[in-house]
Coordinates of C-alpha atoms and ligand atoms in Angstrom, one line a residue:
M9 CA 23.9 249.2 -103.3
R10 CA 21.6 248.3 -105.8
L11 CA 19.1 245.5 -103.9
L12 CA 16.7 243.1 -104.7
V13 CA 13.7 242.4 -101.8
T14 CA 11.4 239.6 -103.2
G15 CA 8.0 239.3 -101.0
G16 CA 9.3 243.5 -100.6
A17 CA 5.4 244.4 -101.2
G18 CA 3.9 241.7 -98.3
F19 CA 3.7 242.0 -94.6
I20 CA 7.6 241.5 -93.4
G21 CA 9.3 242.6 -96.8
S22 CA 7.5 246.2 -97.2
N23 CA 8.8 246.7 -93.4
F24 CA 12.0 245.7 -94.2
V25 CA 12.2 248.1 -97.5
H26 CA 10.7 250.9 -95.6
H27 CA 14.2 250.4 -92.6
V28 CA 16.3 250.1 -95.5
I29 CA 14.8 253.6 -97.2
T30 CA 15.0 255.5 -93.8
H31 CA 19.0 254.2 -92.8
T32 CA 20.5 254.0 -96.0
D33 CA 21.3 254.8 -99.8
H34 CA 20.9 251.7 -100.8
H35 CA 18.7 251.4 -104.1
V36 CA 15.9 249.3 -103.6
K37 CA 14.0 246.9 -106.3
V38 CA 11.4 244.4 -105.0
L39 CA 10.1 241.8 -107.0
D40 CA 6.5 240.5 -106.1
K41 CA 3.4 238.6 -107.2
L42 CA 1.2 240.7 -105.1
T43 CA -0.9 237.5 -104.1
Y44 CA -3.9 238.3 -101.6
A45 CA -1.1 238.5 -98.7
A46 CA 0.7 241.5 -100.4
S47 CA -0.1 245.1 -101.1
R48 CA 1.0 247.9 -103.1
E49 CA -0.1 250.6 -100.4
A50 CA 2.5 249.0 -97.7
L51 CA 5.1 250.5 -100.5
A52 CA 3.1 253.9 -101.2
G53 CA 5.5 256.9 -101.3
L54 CA 8.7 255.0 -101.3
P55 CA 11.4 255.5 -103.9
V56 CA 11.4 252.0 -105.1
E57 CA 10.3 250.1 -108.7
L58 CA 7.9 247.3 -108.0
V59 CA 8.2 244.3 -110.9
V60 CA 4.9 242.5 -110.3
G61 CA 6.2 238.8 -110.9
D62 CA 6.5 235.0 -109.7
V63 CA 9.9 234.6 -107.1
A64 CA 9.9 230.8 -109.0
D65 CA 10.4 232.0 -112.7
A66 CA 13.8 231.5 -113.3
S67 CA 13.7 234.0 -116.4
T68 CA 12.5 237.1 -114.7
V69 CA 14.5 236.1 -111.6
D70 CA 17.5 236.2 -113.5
A71 CA 17.0 239.0 -115.2
L72 CA 17.0 241.3 -112.2
V73 CA 19.6 239.6 -110.4
A74 CA 21.6 240.0 -113.3
E75 CA 21.6 244.3 -112.1
T76 CA 21.4 244.2 -108.2
D77 CA 24.1 244.0 -105.8
A78 CA 22.1 241.9 -103.1
V79 CA 19.4 240.1 -102.3
V80 CA 17.2 239.6 -99.7
H81 CA 14.7 236.9 -100.1
F82 CA 11.2 237.0 -98.0
A83 CA 8.8 236.1 -100.5
A84 CA 7.1 233.0 -99.5
E85 CA 3.9 231.5 -98.7
S86 CA 3.4 231.8 -95.2
H87 CA 0.2 231.1 -93.5
N88 CA 0.6 227.4 -91.7
D89 CA -3.6 227.2 -91.8
N90 CA -3.2 227.8 -96.0
S91 CA -1.0 224.8 -96.1
L92 CA -2.9 222.5 -94.6
D93 CA -5.4 222.8 -96.9
D94 CA -3.3 223.5 -100.1
P95 CA 0.0 223.1 -99.8
S96 CA 0.6 223.7 -103.6
P97 CA 1.3 227.0 -103.7
F98 CA 4.0 226.8 -100.7
I99 CA 6.8 224.3 -102.8
R100 CA 6.2 226.2 -105.9
T101 CA 7.4 229.6 -103.9
N102 CA 9.0 228.9 -100.9
L103 CA 11.0 225.6 -102.9
L104 CA 11.2 225.9 -106.7
G105 CA 11.1 230.0 -105.8
T106 CA 14.4 229.4 -103.2
F107 CA 15.7 227.4 -105.8
A108 CA 15.4 230.0 -108.8
I109 CA 17.1 232.7 -106.6
L110 CA 20.1 230.7 -105.7
E111 CA 20.5 229.4 -109.6
A112 CA 20.5 233.1 -110.3
V113 CA 22.9 234.3 -107.4
R114 CA 24.8 231.6 -108.2
K115 CA 25.5 232.5 -112.0
H116 CA 26.4 235.8 -111.0
D117 CA 28.0 235.9 -108.3
V118 CA 25.0 238.0 -106.0
H119 CA 25.2 238.2 -102.3
L120 CA 22.2 236.5 -101.2
H121 CA 20.5 236.6 -97.7
H122 CA 17.7 234.2 -97.2
V123 CA 14.8 235.0 -94.7
S124 CA 13.4 232.4 -92.6
T125 CA 11.4 231.0 -90.0
D126 CA 12.0 229.2 -86.4
E127 CA 9.2 226.9 -87.0
V128 CA 12.1 224.7 -89.1
Y129 CA 12.9 223.8 -85.8
G130 CA 9.6 221.5 -84.5
D131 CA 8.4 223.1 -81.3
L132 CA 9.6 222.7 -77.5
A133 CA 7.1 221.7 -74.6
L134 CA 5.7 223.8 -72.3
D135 CA 8.2 222.6 -69.9
D136 CA 10.9 222.4 -71.2
P137 CA 13.8 225.0 -70.2
K138 CA 16.0 225.4 -73.9
R139 CA 15.2 227.0 -76.3
F140 CA 16.2 227.2 -80.3
T141 CA 19.6 227.7 -81.5
E142 CA 22.1 228.2 -84.4
D143 CA 22.5 224.2 -83.4
T144 CA 19.0 223.2 -83.3
P145 CA 18.6 219.9 -85.9
Y146 CA 15.5 220.6 -88.2
A147 CA 12.2 219.0 -87.4
P148 CA 9.5 220.8 -89.3
S149 CA 5.8 219.5 -88.5
S150 CA 3.6 221.5 -91.6
P151 CA 3.6 221.7 -94.9
Y152 CA 4.4 225.8 -94.7
S153 CA 7.4 225.0 -92.4
A154 CA 8.2 221.8 -94.3
S155 CA 9.0 224.1 -97.5
K156 CA 10.7 227.0 -95.7
A157 CA 13.1 224.5 -93.9
G158 CA 13.5 222.3 -97.9
S159 CA 15.0 226.3 -98.5
D160 CA 16.9 226.6 -95.8
H161 CA 18.4 223.0 -97.0
L162 CA 19.1 224.4 -100.3
V163 CA 20.7 227.6 -99.7
R164 CA 23.2 225.5 -97.4
A165 CA 23.9 223.3 -100.0
W166 CA 24.8 226.2 -102.5
V167 CA 26.9 227.9 -100.1
R168 CA 28.6 224.8 -99.4
S169 CA 28.8 223.4 -103.5
F170 CA 28.7 226.2 -105.2
G171 CA 30.6 228.6 -103.1
V172 CA 27.1 231.5 -103.0
R173 CA 27.7 234.4 -101.0
A174 CA 25.0 233.5 -98.3
T175 CA 23.6 234.2 -95.0
V176 CA 19.9 232.5 -93.5
S177 CA 17.9 234.1 -90.6
N178 CA 15.3 232.1 -89.2
C179 CA 12.6 234.6 -87.1
S180 CA 10.2 233.9 -84.4
N181 CA 6.3 235.4 -84.9
N182 CA 6.3 238.9 -85.8
Y183 CA 3.4 241.6 -85.3
G184 CA 2.9 245.3 -86.1
P185 CA 1.0 247.3 -89.0
W186 CA 0.6 245.7 -92.4
Q187 CA 0.1 241.7 -91.2
H188 CA -3.0 240.0 -92.9
V189 CA -6.2 239.8 -91.3
E190 CA -5.8 235.7 -91.5
K191 CA -2.9 235.7 -88.6
F192 CA -3.3 235.4 -84.9
I193 CA -3.4 239.1 -83.5
P194 CA -4.9 241.2 -86.6
R195 CA -7.5 238.5 -86.5
Q196 CA -8.6 238.9 -83.2
I197 CA -8.2 243.0 -82.9
T198 CA -10.3 242.8 -86.3
N199 CA -12.6 240.4 -85.1
V200 CA -12.7 242.7 -81.6
I201 CA -13.8 245.9 -84.0
D202 CA -16.4 244.1 -85.8
G203 CA -18.0 242.6 -82.6
I204 CA -17.2 239.2 -83.3
R205 CA -15.6 237.1 -80.4
P206 CA -12.2 236.4 -80.9
R207 CA -11.0 232.5 -81.9
V208 CA -8.1 230.7 -79.7
Y209 CA -7.6 227.2 -81.2
G210 CA -7.4 224.4 -78.7
D211 CA -6.1 225.3 -75.3
G212 CA -5.2 228.5 -76.2
L213 CA -1.8 227.5 -74.5
N214 CA 0.2 226.7 -77.7
V215 CA 4.0 229.9 -76.7
R216 CA 4.4 231.8 -79.2
D217 CA 7.8 234.4 -79.0
W218 CA 6.7 237.9 -80.2
I219 CA 9.0 240.4 -81.9
H220 CA 7.7 243.7 -83.2
A221 CA 8.2 243.5 -87.6
D222 CA 11.0 246.7 -87.0
D223 CA 13.2 244.7 -84.7
H224 CA 12.6 241.7 -86.8
S225 CA 14.1 244.3 -90.0
S226 CA 16.6 245.8 -88.2
A227 CA 18.3 242.5 -87.3
V228 CA 17.8 241.7 -91.2
L229 CA 19.7 244.8 -92.2
R230 CA 22.2 244.3 -89.7
I231 CA 23.2 240.5 -91.5
L232 CA 23.3 241.9 -94.5
D233 CA 25.7 244.4 -93.6
A234 CA 28.3 242.4 -91.4
G235 CA 26.9 238.2 -91.5
R236 CA 29.6 236.0 -92.0
I237 CA 28.8 234.1 -95.2
G238 CA 27.4 230.9 -94.6
E239 CA 26.5 231.5 -91.9
T240 CA 22.7 231.4 -89.7
Y241 CA 21.6 233.9 -87.1
L242 CA 18.6 233.2 -84.9
I243 CA 16.2 236.7 -84.6
G244 CA 14.2 237.1 -81.6
A245 CA 13.9 239.4 -79.0
D246 CA 12.7 237.2 -75.5
G247 CA 8.8 237.6 -76.2
E248 CA 7.1 234.3 -75.0
R249 CA 3.7 234.4 -74.6
N250 CA 0.8 231.7 -74.6
N251 CA -1.9 232.7 -76.8
L252 CA -4.9 232.9 -74.0
E253 CA -2.3 235.9 -72.3
V254 CA -2.6 237.8 -75.5
V255 CA -5.8 237.6 -76.7
R256 CA -6.7 238.8 -72.8
L257 CA -3.9 242.0 -73.5
I258 CA -5.6 242.3 -76.3
L259 CA -9.9 242.4 -75.5
T260 CA -8.3 244.5 -72.0
L261 CA -6.5 247.0 -74.6
M262 CA -9.4 247.4 -76.7
D263 CA -11.7 247.9 -73.1
Q264 CA -14.1 244.7 -73.7
P265 CA -13.8 241.6 -71.0
A266 CA -10.9 239.4 -70.6
D267 CA -12.2 236.3 -71.2
A268 CA -14.7 237.3 -74.0
F269 CA -13.7 235.0 -76.8
D270 CA -14.1 231.6 -77.8
Q271 CA -12.4 228.4 -78.0
V272 CA -12.7 226.4 -81.4
T273 CA -11.4 223.6 -83.4
D274 CA -7.5 223.3 -82.7
R275 CA -5.2 223.7 -85.7
A276 CA -3.8 220.1 -86.7
G277 CA -0.7 219.0 -85.8
H278 CA 0.0 222.4 -84.1
D279 CA 3.2 223.3 -82.5
R280 CA 3.0 223.5 -79.3
R281 CA 6.0 226.4 -78.5
Y282 CA 8.7 228.2 -80.1
A283 CA 11.2 230.1 -78.3
I284 CA 14.5 231.9 -79.8
E285 CA 17.8 232.3 -78.2
S286 CA 19.5 234.9 -80.3
G287 CA 22.5 235.2 -78.3
K288 CA 24.8 234.9 -81.5
L289 CA 23.3 237.5 -83.4
R290 CA 23.6 240.1 -80.2
A291 CA 27.1 239.0 -79.7
E292 CA 28.4 238.8 -83.1
L293 CA 26.8 241.6 -84.7
G294 CA 25.8 243.7 -81.8
W295 CA 21.9 243.7 -82.5
A296 CA 19.4 244.2 -79.8
P297 CA 15.8 244.4 -79.8
R298 CA 13.6 248.4 -79.7
F299 CA 10.8 247.3 -79.0
E300 CA 10.8 245.6 -75.5
D301 CA 7.1 247.1 -74.2
F302 CA 4.9 244.3 -75.5
E303 CA 2.3 245.7 -74.3
Q304 CA 3.4 249.3 -76.2
G305 CA 3.7 247.7 -78.8
L306 CA 0.0 245.5 -79.5
A307 CA -1.7 249.2 -78.5
D308 CA -0.2 250.4 -81.5
T309 CA -0.8 248.2 -83.8
I310 CA -4.5 248.1 -82.1
E311 CA -4.7 251.9 -82.9
W312 CA -3.2 251.1 -86.7
Y313 CA -5.8 248.7 -88.3
R314 CA -8.6 251.1 -85.9
T315 CA -7.1 254.4 -88.3
H316 CA -6.5 251.7 -91.6
E317 CA -9.6 249.8 -92.2
E318 CA -10.3 250.6 -95.3
W319 CA -6.9 248.6 -96.0
W320 CA -7.7 245.2 -94.5
R321 CA -12.0 245.7 -94.8
P322 CA -12.4 243.8 -98.2
H323 CA -9.9 240.8 -96.8
K324 CA -11.8 240.7 -93.5
A325 CA -15.3 238.6 -95.1
A326 CA -13.4 236.4 -97.2
T327 CA -11.1 234.8 -94.1
E328 CA -13.5 234.5 -91.4
S329 CA -16.0 232.8 -93.7
S330 CA -13.0 230.1 -95.0
Y331 CA -11.9 229.7 -91.4
A332 CA -16.2 229.0 -90.1
A333 CA -16.1 226.3 -92.6
K334 CA -13.8 224.4 -91.1
G335 CA -14.5 225.3 -87.4
M336 CA -11.9 227.8 -86.6
Ligands
DAU416 O1 7.3 231.4 -85.9 C1 7.2 232.4 -87.2 C2 6.2 232.0 -87.7 O2 4.9 232.9 -86.9 C3 6.0 232.0 -89.4 O3 7.3 232.0 -90.1 C4 4.9 232.0 -89.8 O4 5.2 232.6 -91.5 C5 3.7 233.4 -89.2 O5 2.4 232.7 -89.8 C6 3.3 232.1 -88.3 O6 3.6 231.3 -87.8 P1 2.2 230.8 -86.6 O7 1.7 229.6 -87.0 O8 2.5 230.6 -85.4 O9 0.7 232.2 -86.8 P2 -0.5 232.4 -86.5 O10 -0.8 234.0 -86.7 O11 -1.2 231.8 -87.4 O12 -1.0 231.7 -84.9 C7 -0.2 232.0 -83.8 C8 -0.8 231.2 -83.2 O13 -1.9 231.6 -82.4 C9 -0.7 230.1 -83.6 O14 -0.6 228.9 -82.0 C10 -2.0 229.7 -84.1 C11 -2.6 230.3 -82.9 N1 -3.8 231.1 -83.2 C12 -4.1 231.4 -84.7 C13 -5.0 232.2 -85.7 C14 -4.9 232.2 -86.8 C15 -5.3 230.8 -82.9 O15 -5.8 230.5 -81.6 N2 -6.6 231.5 -83.1 C16 -5.9 232.1 -84.9 O16 -7.7 232.5 -84.9

């Protein structure tokens, strides 16, 4: 099968490309804009063709989709804090980019899998026994999550109105190698390497449902292979932890006192808790996560950042100075 992966040079997109090359015979082409959050290095040595281009550019997208059998659409601006500073790239890439993909797959009758986030469902209270399911109403909080919610709605509308053959997945927080140092886990690991105290927003009781990026990739491939057209599948690995627990674990694994972090200005509109009920994906498609030991996964991730300093170092100072300007 000829597969087009948009955003395939980003953190989760490149992980998926590795997964596909390892586990299938598919021929993979990547469309990526190579923004600040992407890297060619993440694809080094793989037999894939990288096309550098903008997913919101309809003619580029049309030409690529015309010669593919399926599209997996990862390309997105993904960082909430950036969307609060300037929403415009989020509107362009996440909404207009998805629109361009949808028009092309509609025209060429190509199968689409759209990769999205659990943030489209808003947040849960800390003491709420419920988790997100495929039936939870959409209630996004940030410009980022609103743009992803909009993109999901576009996909659903193109399925219903035009008969586009598409599936959607909404996943929880990913961790693992190649994640940009603006994100919570890599930021704190690289802070500790640099002798800077980790920074936790607000009271640190916000809960995220962590999943290893490899498990996200295996779920997306499973949905691409066997998911029912028009369906949404939630992806999660029962990894709920609050930010204080995660930062203390990072500090302990890096031989620092567990309380050697600072609490800083909270994120505006900061979602309290995400939690995924992934029973539909497990029961219907027989998927299960492999990385069930978060502590081991985190230890491996720390080791990866220790041994890949040449990759993240060029981004670190600018990321920290942008956070410092906001008191974060
Ligand atoms: O839930 C899926 C989402 O997970 C994805 O859709 C997003 O693209 C991805 O960025 C992530 O969103 P979050 O906003 O949850 O991730 P982030 O790494 O920015 O923050 C995780 C938690 O840690 C959140 O509660 C904010 C907090 N945080 C973050 C940073 C960068 C801190 O306390 N300190 C920090 O320095």
